[in-house]
Coordinates of C-alpha atoms in Angstrom, one line a residue:
M1 CA 102.9 186.9 155.9
S2 CA 100.8 188.2 159.3
V3 CA 101.0 191.4 161.2
Q4 CA 103.7 189.9 163.6
E5 CA 105.6 189.1 160.7
Y6 CA 105.5 192.5 159.0
L7 CA 105.7 193.9 161.7
D8 CA 109.1 192.4 162.3
K9 CA 110.0 192.2 159.3
H10 CA 109.2 195.9 158.7
M11 CA 111.1 196.4 162.6
L12 CA 107.8 198.8 162.8
S13 CA 106.7 197.7 166.8
R14 CA 110.6 199.3 167.9
K15 CA 110.6 201.9 165.3
I16 CA 106.7 203.1 167.3
E17 CA 107.8 202.1 170.5
D18 CA 110.5 205.2 169.5
A19 CA 107.9 207.2 168.3
V20 CA 105.9 206.5 171.5
N21 CA 108.5 207.6 173.4
A22 CA 109.7 210.7 171.9
A23 CA 106.0 212.1 172.4
V24 CA 106.3 211.4 176.4
R25 CA 109.5 212.6 176.3
A26 CA 108.1 216.5 174.5
K27 CA 105.1 216.4 177.2
T28 CA 103.4 216.8 173.5
S29 CA 100.0 217.8 173.3
D30 CA 99.1 216.2 170.0
P31 CA 100.4 212.9 170.5
V32 CA 99.4 211.8 167.3
L33 CA 101.2 214.4 165.1
F34 CA 103.9 214.8 167.1
I35 CA 104.3 209.9 165.9
S36 CA 104.0 211.1 162.4
N37 CA 106.0 213.9 162.1
H38 CA 108.7 211.7 164.2
M39 CA 108.1 209.0 161.8
K40 CA 107.8 210.7 159.0
K41 CA 111.9 212.6 159.8
A42 CA 113.6 208.3 160.3
V43 CA 112.4 207.9 156.5
P44 CA 115.8 208.6 154.5
S45 CA 114.8 211.3 152.4
V46 CA 114.6 210.1 147.9
I47 CA 114.2 212.0 144.7
T48 CA 111.3 211.1 143.4
K49 CA 110.0 213.4 140.3
V50 CA 112.4 216.3 138.6
K51 CA 110.1 218.5 137.3
A52 CA 111.5 221.9 135.0
R53 CA 109.7 224.6 133.0
Q54 CA 110.7 227.9 131.5
I55 CA 109.4 230.8 133.2
L56 CA 110.6 235.2 133.4
D57 CA 114.1 235.8 135.2
S58 CA 113.2 239.8 135.8
R59 CA 113.7 241.6 132.5
G60 CA 112.3 239.6 131.2
I61 CA 114.3 236.7 129.5
P62 CA 112.9 233.2 129.8
T63 CA 115.9 231.4 132.7
V64 CA 114.3 227.2 134.2
E65 CA 112.8 226.6 136.9
V66 CA 112.6 223.1 138.3
D67 CA 110.4 221.8 141.4
L68 CA 112.2 218.9 142.4
T69 CA 109.7 215.9 144.9
T70 CA 110.7 213.4 147.1
N71 CA 108.7 211.5 149.3
K72 CA 108.9 214.7 151.7
G73 CA 107.3 216.8 149.4
M74 CA 107.9 219.2 146.7
F75 CA 111.2 222.1 146.2
R76 CA 111.2 225.0 144.3
A77 CA 114.2 226.9 142.9
S78 CA 115.3 229.2 140.2
A79 CA 118.7 230.1 137.7
P80 CA 119.4 233.5 137.2
S81 CA 121.2 234.7 134.2
G82 CA 124.4 236.9 133.8
D83 CA 124.0 239.7 130.8
S84 CA 128.3 239.3 130.1
S85 CA 130.2 235.6 130.5
G86 CA 133.3 235.2 130.8
M87 CA 135.1 233.2 127.5
Y88 CA 135.4 230.7 130.9
E89 CA 132.8 231.4 132.5
A90 CA 129.6 228.3 133.0
V91 CA 128.1 228.5 128.9
E92 CA 123.6 229.1 129.5
L93 CA 121.8 227.0 127.0
R94 CA 119.9 229.0 124.9
D95 CA 117.3 228.0 121.7
G96 CA 118.6 230.3 119.5
D97 CA 115.5 230.5 117.3
K98 CA 114.4 234.0 116.7
G99 CA 111.3 233.0 116.3
L100 CA 110.8 232.4 120.5
Y101 CA 111.9 234.8 122.9
L102 CA 114.8 236.8 120.2
G103 CA 115.9 233.7 120.2
N104 CA 116.7 233.8 124.3
S105 CA 114.1 231.1 125.1
V106 CA 115.3 227.7 127.2
N107 CA 113.5 224.5 125.7
R108 CA 115.8 223.0 125.6
A109 CA 117.8 222.8 128.2
V110 CA 114.3 222.5 130.8
K111 CA 114.3 219.5 127.3
N112 CA 117.6 218.9 129.2
V113 CA 116.0 218.4 132.7
N114 CA 112.8 216.7 131.9
E115 CA 114.4 213.8 130.9
K116 CA 118.6 213.5 131.6
I117 CA 119.2 215.1 134.8
S118 CA 115.1 213.7 135.5
E119 CA 116.6 210.0 134.7
A120 CA 119.4 210.1 136.9
L121 CA 118.5 212.0 140.0
I122 CA 115.5 209.8 140.4
G123 CA 116.1 207.2 143.6
M124 CA 118.6 209.5 144.6
D125 CA 119.2 210.7 149.0
P126 CA 118.8 214.9 148.1
T127 CA 121.7 215.4 150.8
L128 CA 123.6 214.2 149.5
Q129 CA 124.9 216.8 147.6
S130 CA 128.2 215.7 145.9
Q131 CA 126.8 213.1 144.4
I132 CA 124.1 214.8 142.5
D133 CA 126.1 217.1 140.9
Q134 CA 129.0 214.0 140.1
A135 CA 125.8 212.8 138.2
M136 CA 125.1 215.5 136.3
I137 CA 128.6 216.3 135.8
D138 CA 128.5 213.0 134.6
L139 CA 126.3 214.1 131.8
D140 CA 127.5 217.0 131.0
K141 CA 131.5 215.5 130.6
T142 CA 132.2 219.6 129.4
E143 CA 133.7 221.6 131.6
K144 CA 131.8 224.6 131.2
K145 CA 128.4 222.6 130.4
G146 CA 128.1 223.7 127.2
E147 CA 125.7 219.8 127.0
L148 CA 123.3 220.1 129.9
G149 CA 123.5 224.4 129.8
A150 CA 124.3 225.6 133.2
N151 CA 121.2 226.8 133.6
A152 CA 119.8 223.7 133.7
I153 CA 122.9 222.3 136.1
L154 CA 121.8 224.7 138.2
A155 CA 118.6 225.0 139.1
V156 CA 118.1 221.9 141.2
P157 CA 117.7 222.3 145.2
L158 CA 120.2 225.3 152.9
Y159 CA 121.9 227.2 154.6
K160 CA 122.9 224.6 157.5
H161 CA 123.6 222.2 154.9
I162 CA 125.8 223.6 152.5
A163 CA 127.9 224.5 155.8
D164 CA 128.0 221.0 156.1
L165 CA 128.6 220.2 152.8
S166 CA 132.0 222.6 153.1
G167 CA 133.3 221.9 157.2
K168 CA 132.3 225.7 158.0
T169 CA 131.3 226.1 161.2
N170 CA 130.9 229.8 162.2
L171 CA 127.0 230.7 159.7
T172 CA 128.7 234.6 159.4
L173 CA 125.7 236.2 157.6
P174 CA 127.6 238.9 154.9
V175 CA 128.3 242.4 154.7
P176 CA 126.3 243.9 151.3
A177 CA 126.9 245.3 148.8
F178 CA 123.9 247.2 147.5
T179 CA 124.4 249.2 144.5
V180 CA 122.7 252.9 144.5
I181 CA 123.9 254.0 141.1
S182 CA 124.2 252.1 137.7
G183 CA 126.0 252.8 134.0
G184 CA 127.3 251.0 132.0
K185 CA 125.1 248.4 130.0
H186 CA 122.7 248.7 132.9
A187 CA 121.8 251.5 132.8
G188 CA 121.0 254.2 129.5
N189 CA 123.4 256.7 130.8
S190 CA 126.6 257.6 130.0
L191 CA 128.5 256.3 132.8
A192 CA 131.5 254.2 131.5
I193 CA 131.4 251.6 135.8
Q194 CA 128.8 249.3 135.6
E195 CA 127.7 249.9 139.3
I196 CA 128.3 252.3 142.3
M197 CA 127.8 250.6 145.6
I198 CA 127.7 250.8 150.1
L199 CA 129.6 249.0 152.2
P200 CA 127.7 249.5 155.5
I201 CA 130.5 247.7 157.0
G202 CA 130.2 249.5 160.2
A203 CA 126.9 247.8 161.2
I204 CA 126.4 245.7 164.7
R205 CA 123.8 243.2 162.7
F206 CA 122.7 242.0 159.3
E207 CA 119.3 243.7 159.7
E208 CA 121.5 247.5 160.8
A209 CA 123.0 246.7 157.4
L210 CA 119.7 246.7 155.8
Q211 CA 118.4 249.5 157.4
M212 CA 121.8 251.3 156.7
G213 CA 121.1 250.4 153.3
S214 CA 117.4 250.7 153.1
E215 CA 118.2 255.4 154.4
T216 CA 121.3 255.8 151.9
Y217 CA 119.5 254.5 148.9
Q218 CA 116.4 256.7 149.8
H219 CA 118.1 259.9 150.5
L220 CA 120.1 259.1 147.4
K221 CA 117.5 259.6 145.9
V222 CA 116.1 262.6 147.0
V223 CA 119.4 264.4 145.9
I224 CA 119.0 263.0 142.7
T225 CA 116.4 264.4 142.5
E226 CA 117.1 268.1 144.4
K227 CA 119.9 268.2 141.4
Y228 CA 118.8 266.6 138.2
G229 CA 114.9 266.8 138.3
A230 CA 112.7 262.9 139.1
H231 CA 113.8 262.1 135.6
G232 CA 117.5 261.7 137.0
C233 CA 116.2 258.8 139.0
N234 CA 115.0 256.0 136.4
I235 CA 116.5 253.1 137.8
G236 CA 118.9 250.8 136.8
E237 CA 118.9 246.7 135.8
N238 CA 120.1 246.1 139.8
G239 CA 117.6 248.9 141.1
G240 CA 120.4 251.9 140.8
F241 CA 119.2 255.3 140.6
A242 CA 120.2 255.9 136.9
P243 CA 120.8 260.2 136.6
D244 CA 122.2 261.5 132.7
I245 CA 126.1 261.2 134.6
S246 CA 129.6 260.1 132.9
S247 CA 131.7 260.8 135.7
I248 CA 133.2 258.3 137.8
K249 CA 133.7 261.6 140.4
E250 CA 130.2 262.3 139.9
G251 CA 129.0 259.7 140.5
L252 CA 130.9 259.4 143.8
D253 CA 130.4 263.0 145.0
L254 CA 126.4 261.7 144.8
V255 CA 126.2 258.8 147.1
K256 CA 128.8 261.5 149.1
E257 CA 126.3 263.5 150.4
A258 CA 123.6 260.9 150.4
I259 CA 126.2 258.8 153.2
N260 CA 126.7 262.0 155.0
R261 CA 122.2 263.0 155.3
T262 CA 121.9 259.6 157.4
G263 CA 124.7 259.8 158.9
Y264 CA 126.5 257.2 159.1
N265 CA 129.8 258.7 157.5
E266 CA 132.1 256.1 159.5
K267 CA 130.2 253.2 159.1
I268 CA 129.6 253.1 155.3
K269 CA 132.6 252.4 152.7
I270 CA 131.7 252.7 149.1
A271 CA 133.0 250.6 146.5
I272 CA 132.8 250.1 142.4
D273 CA 132.4 247.0 140.2
V274 CA 134.1 248.4 136.9
A275 CA 133.0 245.2 134.9
A276 CA 136.2 247.2 132.0
T277 CA 136.6 244.9 129.2
D278 CA 139.3 246.9 127.2
F279 CA 141.9 244.5 130.0
C280 CA 142.2 242.2 131.8
I281 CA 140.6 241.8 134.5
G282 CA 140.5 238.8 136.9
D283 CA 136.2 238.5 136.9
D284 CA 136.6 237.7 133.5
L285 CA 140.5 235.6 134.1
L286 CA 139.2 233.0 136.6
M287 CA 135.0 233.7 137.1
S288 CA 135.1 231.1 139.1
N289 CA 136.5 227.2 138.2
S290 CA 138.7 226.7 140.3
K291 CA 141.6 225.2 137.5
R292 CA 141.5 228.7 136.7
I293 CA 142.6 230.7 139.8
E294 CA 145.1 227.4 140.8
R295 CA 146.9 229.0 137.3
A296 CA 146.9 232.6 138.8
I297 CA 147.8 231.7 142.3
N298 CA 132.0 233.0 139.5
Q299 CA 130.5 230.0 138.8
I300 CA 131.5 226.7 137.2
G301 CA 128.4 225.1 137.6
T302 CA 127.5 222.7 140.1
V303 CA 127.5 223.7 144.2
T304 CA 130.5 221.5 145.3
E305 CA 132.3 222.4 142.5
T306 CA 131.9 226.2 143.7
I307 CA 132.3 225.2 147.2
E308 CA 135.8 224.0 145.8
V309 CA 136.6 227.5 144.6
V310 CA 135.6 228.6 147.6
K311 CA 137.9 227.4 149.8
L312 CA 140.9 227.9 147.8
A313 CA 140.5 231.3 147.4
K314 CA 140.4 231.2 150.9
D315 CA 143.3 229.5 151.2
A316 CA 144.7 232.3 149.6
Q317 CA 143.9 235.3 151.3
W318 CA 140.9 236.2 148.8
G319 CA 138.2 237.5 149.8
V320 CA 134.7 236.0 148.9
V321 CA 131.5 237.9 147.3
T322 CA 128.4 235.9 146.9
S323 CA 127.2 238.1 144.1
H324 CA 123.6 237.5 142.4
R325 CA 123.7 237.6 138.2
C326 CA 121.4 240.9 136.3
G327 CA 119.1 238.4 135.2
E328 CA 117.8 237.6 138.5
T329 CA 114.4 235.2 140.3
E330 CA 113.0 235.5 143.9
D331 CA 114.3 232.2 144.7
S332 CA 117.5 233.7 147.4
F333 CA 118.8 230.8 147.0
I334 CA 122.8 232.6 147.1
A335 CA 121.6 234.7 150.6
D336 CA 121.8 230.8 152.0
L337 CA 124.4 230.5 150.1
S338 CA 126.6 233.3 151.7
V339 CA 126.1 231.6 154.8
G340 CA 126.1 228.4 154.8
L341 CA 130.4 229.4 153.1
A342 CA 130.8 232.6 155.6
T343 CA 131.4 234.8 151.5
G344 CA 132.2 237.2 154.1
Q345 CA 130.0 239.7 150.9
I346 CA 126.6 239.0 148.4
K347 CA 125.8 241.4 145.9
S348 CA 122.7 240.9 144.9
G349 CA 121.5 245.2 144.4
A350 CA 120.0 247.8 144.9
P351 CA 117.7 247.9 148.5
C352 CA 114.7 247.2 146.1
R353 CA 112.1 245.2 143.5
G354 CA 111.3 241.6 144.4
E355 CA 114.2 239.6 142.8
Q356 CA 116.6 241.4 145.1
L357 CA 115.3 242.1 148.6
A358 CA 114.3 238.1 148.0
K359 CA 118.3 237.8 148.7
Y360 CA 118.6 240.7 151.8
N361 CA 114.8 239.0 153.6
Q362 CA 116.3 236.1 153.1
L363 CA 119.3 236.7 155.4
L364 CA 117.2 238.8 157.9
R365 CA 115.2 235.5 158.8
I366 CA 118.4 233.5 158.8
E367 CA 120.0 235.9 161.1
E368 CA 116.3 235.5 163.4
E369 CA 117.2 232.2 163.7
L370 CA 120.1 231.9 164.6
G371 CA 119.6 234.6 167.2
D372 CA 122.5 235.2 169.1
H373 CA 124.6 232.7 167.5
A374 CA 124.5 235.2 164.4
I375 CA 127.4 236.3 164.0
Y376 CA 127.9 239.7 160.9
A377 CA 130.9 239.8 159.0
G378 CA 131.7 243.4 159.6
E379 CA 135.4 244.4 159.0
D380 CA 136.3 241.2 159.3
W381 CA 134.2 240.7 155.9
R382 CA 138.0 238.3 154.1
Q383 CA 138.4 236.0 157.2

């Protein structure tokens, strides 16, 4: 095959000419680099490798991390894990070998990624989310992802891409629900409820909301120290302070005093996560299983299914909270998810600890990138 025949077969002459014209229009000072990047973007993305490994989450318990390699680069994501799982929620696949991480190792889930999921995804376009999710659903065939494990499926690797997938045009920065006092399973005190949170709905921008949350958290530390001593400022798994209290009112009074000291009284609302187990609450009844929401009118496994759940909930005029788990990683995906789906709220623990701040800091970056187009949900978080 001659050079000309090769150029004609792959339409290289036209592609190179388009790249050169684009470089001229851009008046770039480095045309070679510009042309190289331009042509790279023109090539369709293809998954070439999927590699999983076992890492540790914020509690020191194993979870799954995945490196997804395409012809354009390598992308990394990890799956969080929770302490409580509703009976209808997607299940994590753990090995159960008491000799390895007390039965919590995830070698089987890792093997499922490296052998079954990898084989199914190689050659696919990583931007075709619904096709990727369907391929994994077809592999598992169980409603709760018990065959492959939700921790294997969720770790496959943002806000604009998710917005495109869901048909959203209003990219909204969520109101952060900051954990400030921890109890229940997440702390060693006598407080029955899981956590007390603050929501800076009166902020103008997410950046201001983060500042309000941080300042209130720091004032609360002083308030607790004054009343209970420094030992009262030990923190729970989600970063909230865990003074040895048993009364919800006592905890709320501490938070109210901290808010008073910040001067943000009219701009911050208080919320609680009860995490009740003695009666049928919506969390365990519904989770993010769209079939059970239909029956009644937070993650069954894949991004596509999550998008369907959020649409269904919003159609029913429900509020939606994008939430972390108590066993977290430094992965910031849920920040992009909350903006792309315009959920209006995000719950990612206290404004401290790296695995929690990773989400809040990513929202700062997104707001900065959106610039004048950034909208903070504020008091309209349900819409």
